[in-house]
PDB file of C-alpha atoms in Angstrom:
ATOM      1  CA  LYS D  77      -5.420   9.480  -5.664  1.00 42.00           C
ATOM      2  CA  GLU D  78      -6.727   8.061  -2.378  1.00 45.00           C
ATOM      3  CA  GLU D  79      -6.700   9.785   0.638  1.00 50.00           C
ATOM      4  CA  GLN D  80      -5.194   8.424   3.739  1.00 53.00           C
ATOM      5  CA  PRO D  81      -7.256   8.402   7.205  1.00 59.00           C
ATOM      6  CA  ASP D  82      -6.098  11.299   9.383  1.00 62.00           C
ATOM      7  CA  GLY D  83      -4.040  12.892   6.437  1.00 70.00           C
ATOM      8  CA  HIS D  84      -5.725  16.231   7.235  1.00 71.00           C
ATOM      9  CA  ASP D  85      -7.365  18.439   9.961  1.00 71.00           C
ATOM     10  CA  ALA D  86     -11.368  19.383  10.002  1.00 71.00           C
ATOM     11  CA  ALA D  87     -10.044  22.398   7.831  1.00 74.00           C
ATOM     12  CA  GLY D  88      -8.738  20.418   4.916  1.00 74.00           C
ATOM     13  CA  ASN D  89      -4.950  21.199   6.195  1.00 74.00           C
ATOM     14  CA  LYS D  90      -3.019  18.131   4.995  1.00 81.00           C
ATOM     15  CA  ARG D  91      -0.956  16.651   7.630  1.00 81.00           C
ATOM     16  CA  ASP D  92       3.128  16.652   6.429  1.00 84.00           C
ATOM     17  CA  SER D  93       4.419  13.274   6.237  1.00 85.00           C
ATOM     18  CA  ASP D  94       8.213  11.748   5.850  1.00 91.00           C
ATOM     19  CA  GLY D  95       9.308   8.171   5.605  1.00 94.00           C
ATOM     20  CA  PHE D  96      11.152   5.534   4.308  1.00 96.00           C
ATOM     21  CA  LEU D  97      11.468   1.664   3.271  1.00 96.00           C
ATOM     22  CA  ALA D  98      14.937   0.003   2.938  1.00 98.00           C
ATOM     23  CA  GLN D  99      14.852  -3.898   1.820  1.00 97.00           C
ATOM     24  CA  LEU D 100      17.781  -6.686   1.245  1.00 98.00           C
ATOM     25  CA  THR D 101      16.985  -9.893  -0.125  1.00 97.00           C
ATOM     26  CA  TYR D 102      19.765 -12.539  -1.192  1.00 98.00           C
ATOM     27  CA  LYS D 103      18.616 -15.840  -2.776  1.00 97.00           C
ATOM     28  CA  PHE D 104      20.432 -19.304  -2.425  1.00 95.00           C
ATOM     29  CA  GLY D 105      19.226 -21.871  -4.833  1.00 95.00           C
ATOM     30  CA  ASP D 106      15.843 -22.288  -4.254  1.00 96.00           C
ATOM     31  CA  LEU D 107      15.502 -20.273  -0.688  1.00 97.00           C
ATOM     32  CA  LYS D 108      15.424 -16.553  -0.820  1.00 97.00           C
ATOM     33  CA  VAL D 109      16.193 -14.510   2.328  1.00 98.00           C
ATOM     34  CA  GLY D 110      14.682 -10.903   2.748  1.00 98.00           C
ATOM     35  CA  ALA D 111      14.638  -8.185   5.312  1.00 98.00           C
ATOM     36  CA  SER D 112      12.929  -4.927   5.177  1.00 98.00           C
ATOM     37  CA  TYR D 113      12.471  -1.755   7.969  1.00 98.00           C
ATOM     38  CA  GLY D 114      10.132   0.998   7.181  1.00 97.00           C
ATOM     39  CA  GLU D 115       9.757   4.294   9.029  1.00 95.00           C
ATOM     40  CA  ASN D 116       6.964   7.064   8.676  1.00 93.00           C
ATOM     41  CA  LYS D 117       6.636  10.279  11.108  1.00 91.00           C
ATOM     42  CA  LEU D 118       3.513  12.359  10.707  1.00 86.00           C
ATOM     43  CA  ASP D 119       3.049  16.134  11.867  1.00 85.00           C
ATOM     44  CA  PHE D 120      -0.224  17.939  13.340  1.00 84.00           C
ATOM     45  CA  ALA D 121      -1.683  19.826  10.114  1.00 81.00           C
ATOM     46  CA  SER D 122      -2.270  23.134  12.140  1.00 80.00           C
ATOM     47  CA  ASP D 123      -2.088  24.211  15.891  1.00 78.00           C
ATOM     48  CA  ALA D 124      -5.902  23.691  16.006  1.00 79.00           C
ATOM     49  CA  ASP D 125      -5.438  20.123  14.906  1.00 77.00           C
ATOM     50  CA  ARG D 126      -2.476  19.736  17.641  1.00 80.00           C
ATOM     51  CA  ALA D 127      -4.807  20.887  20.207  1.00 82.00           C
ATOM     52  CA  ALA D 128      -8.032  18.843  19.273  1.00 82.00           C
ATOM     53  CA  ASN D 129      -6.650  15.632  18.157  1.00 80.00           C
ATOM     54  CA  PRO D 130      -3.368  15.032  20.565  1.00 81.00           C
ATOM     55  CA  ASN D 131      -3.656  10.991  19.901  1.00 83.00           C
ATOM     56  CA  LEU D 132      -2.925  10.984  16.180  1.00 84.00           C
ATOM     57  CA  LEU D 133      -0.357   9.126  15.044  1.00 83.00           C
ATOM     58  CA  ASP D 134       3.187  10.674  15.031  1.00 88.00           C
ATOM     59  CA  LYS D 135       5.823   7.557  14.015  1.00 93.00           C
ATOM     60  CA  SER D 136       5.286   4.125  12.584  1.00 93.00           C
ATOM     61  CA  ARG D 137       7.815   1.758  12.296  1.00 96.00           C
ATOM     62  CA  ALA D 138       8.145  -2.310  11.104  1.00 96.00           C
ATOM     63  CA  TYR D 139      10.681  -4.558  10.418  1.00 96.00           C
ATOM     64  CA  VAL D 140      10.054  -7.747   8.183  1.00 97.00           C
ATOM     65  CA  PHE D 141      12.158 -10.760   8.162  1.00 98.00           C
ATOM     66  CA  GLY D 142      10.956 -13.364   5.360  1.00 98.00           C
ATOM     67  CA  LEU D 143      12.284 -16.811   3.748  1.00 98.00           C
ATOM     68  CA  TYR D 144      10.680 -17.264   0.230  1.00 97.00           C
ATOM     69  CA  TYR D 145      11.272 -21.118  -1.235  1.00 98.00           C
ATOM     70  CA  ASN D 146      10.471 -22.023  -4.808  1.00 96.00           C
ATOM     71  CA  LEU D 147       8.812 -25.072  -4.389  1.00 95.00           C
ATOM     72  CA  THR D 148       8.691 -25.337  -8.207  1.00 95.00           C
ATOM     73  CA  GLU D 149       8.634 -22.773 -11.323  1.00 92.00           C
ATOM     74  CA  ASN D 150       5.041 -21.591 -10.462  1.00 95.00           C
ATOM     75  CA  LEU D 151       4.550 -21.877  -6.463  1.00 97.00           C
ATOM     76  CA  THR D 152       6.873 -20.185  -3.969  1.00 97.00           C
ATOM     77  CA  LEU D 153       6.145 -20.886  -0.272  1.00 98.00           C
ATOM     78  CA  VAL D 154       6.519 -17.856   1.947  1.00 97.00           C
ATOM     79  CA  GLY D 155       7.491 -17.476   5.618  1.00 98.00           C
ATOM     80  CA  GLU D 156       7.277 -13.715   7.439  1.00 98.00           C
ATOM     81  CA  TYR D 157       7.949 -12.199  10.889  1.00 98.00           C
ATOM     82  CA  ILE D 158       6.760  -8.673  11.129  1.00 97.00           C
ATOM     83  CA  ASP D 159       7.510  -6.897  14.052  1.00 97.00           C
ATOM     84  CA  GLN D 160       6.064  -2.965  14.148  1.00 96.00           C
ATOM     85  CA  LYS D 161       5.429  -0.240  16.535  1.00 96.00           C
ATOM     86  CA  ARG D 162       3.006   2.829  16.202  1.00 94.00           C
ATOM     87  CA  THR D 163       3.328   6.076  18.442  1.00 94.00           C
ATOM     88  CA  ALA D 164       0.936   8.710  18.925  1.00 91.00           C
ATOM     89  CA  HIS D 165       1.759  12.405  19.786  1.00 89.00           C
ATOM     90  CA  ASN D 166       0.522  11.943  23.134  1.00 91.00           C
ATOM     91  CA  GLY D 167       2.984   9.209  23.827  1.00 91.00           C
ATOM     92  CA  ASN D 168       0.427   6.381  23.304  1.00 92.00           C
ATOM     93  CA  VAL D 169       2.084   3.185  22.044  1.00 94.00           C
ATOM     94  CA  ASN D 170       0.871   0.272  20.027  1.00 94.00           C
ATOM     95  CA  GLU D 171       2.921  -2.709  19.208  1.00 96.00           C
ATOM     96  CA  GLY D 172       2.511  -6.021  17.408  1.00 96.00           C
ATOM     97  CA  ASN D 173       4.490  -9.028  16.223  1.00 97.00           C
ATOM     98  CA  THR D 174       2.827 -11.279  13.693  1.00 96.00           C
ATOM     99  CA  PHE D 175       3.737 -14.499  11.771  1.00 97.00           C
ATOM    100  CA  ALA D 176       2.753 -15.065   8.228  1.00 97.00           C
ATOM    101  CA  LEU D 177       2.574 -18.177   6.300  1.00 97.00           C
ATOM    102  CA  GLY D 178       1.298 -18.446   2.791  1.00 97.00           C
ATOM    103  CA  ALA D 179       1.963 -19.058  -0.780  1.00 97.00           C
ATOM    104  CA  ILE D 180       2.635 -17.077  -4.192  1.00 95.00           C
ATOM    105  CA  ILE D 181       1.076 -18.991  -7.055  1.00 96.00           C
ATOM    106  CA  PHE D 182       2.589 -17.826 -10.580  1.00 92.00           C
ATOM    107  CA  PHE D 183       0.655 -18.119 -14.000  1.00 89.00           C
TER     108      PHE D 183
END
């Protein structure tokens, strides 16, 4: 099992985490349309962790909207828009919007 960054404090106490992911897709012939939303919330591992690291990640969320077109049986073209927001326990916020284009080759 791979440990996540900042998943525990200096004493080895783990940070509790709760989250979810919801996804919906629908296919119209060769075109599939999809949307997903995910959110994750992390607690401090201890009171000492809270005092020493007030800027640790508190909440992360992302929306993804995608179009997937089957150009051939073995090639799917992909276009996605990703909107993400990460908030630290001290209130600092990091937001980003990304467009992704690509292809999936099946063999």
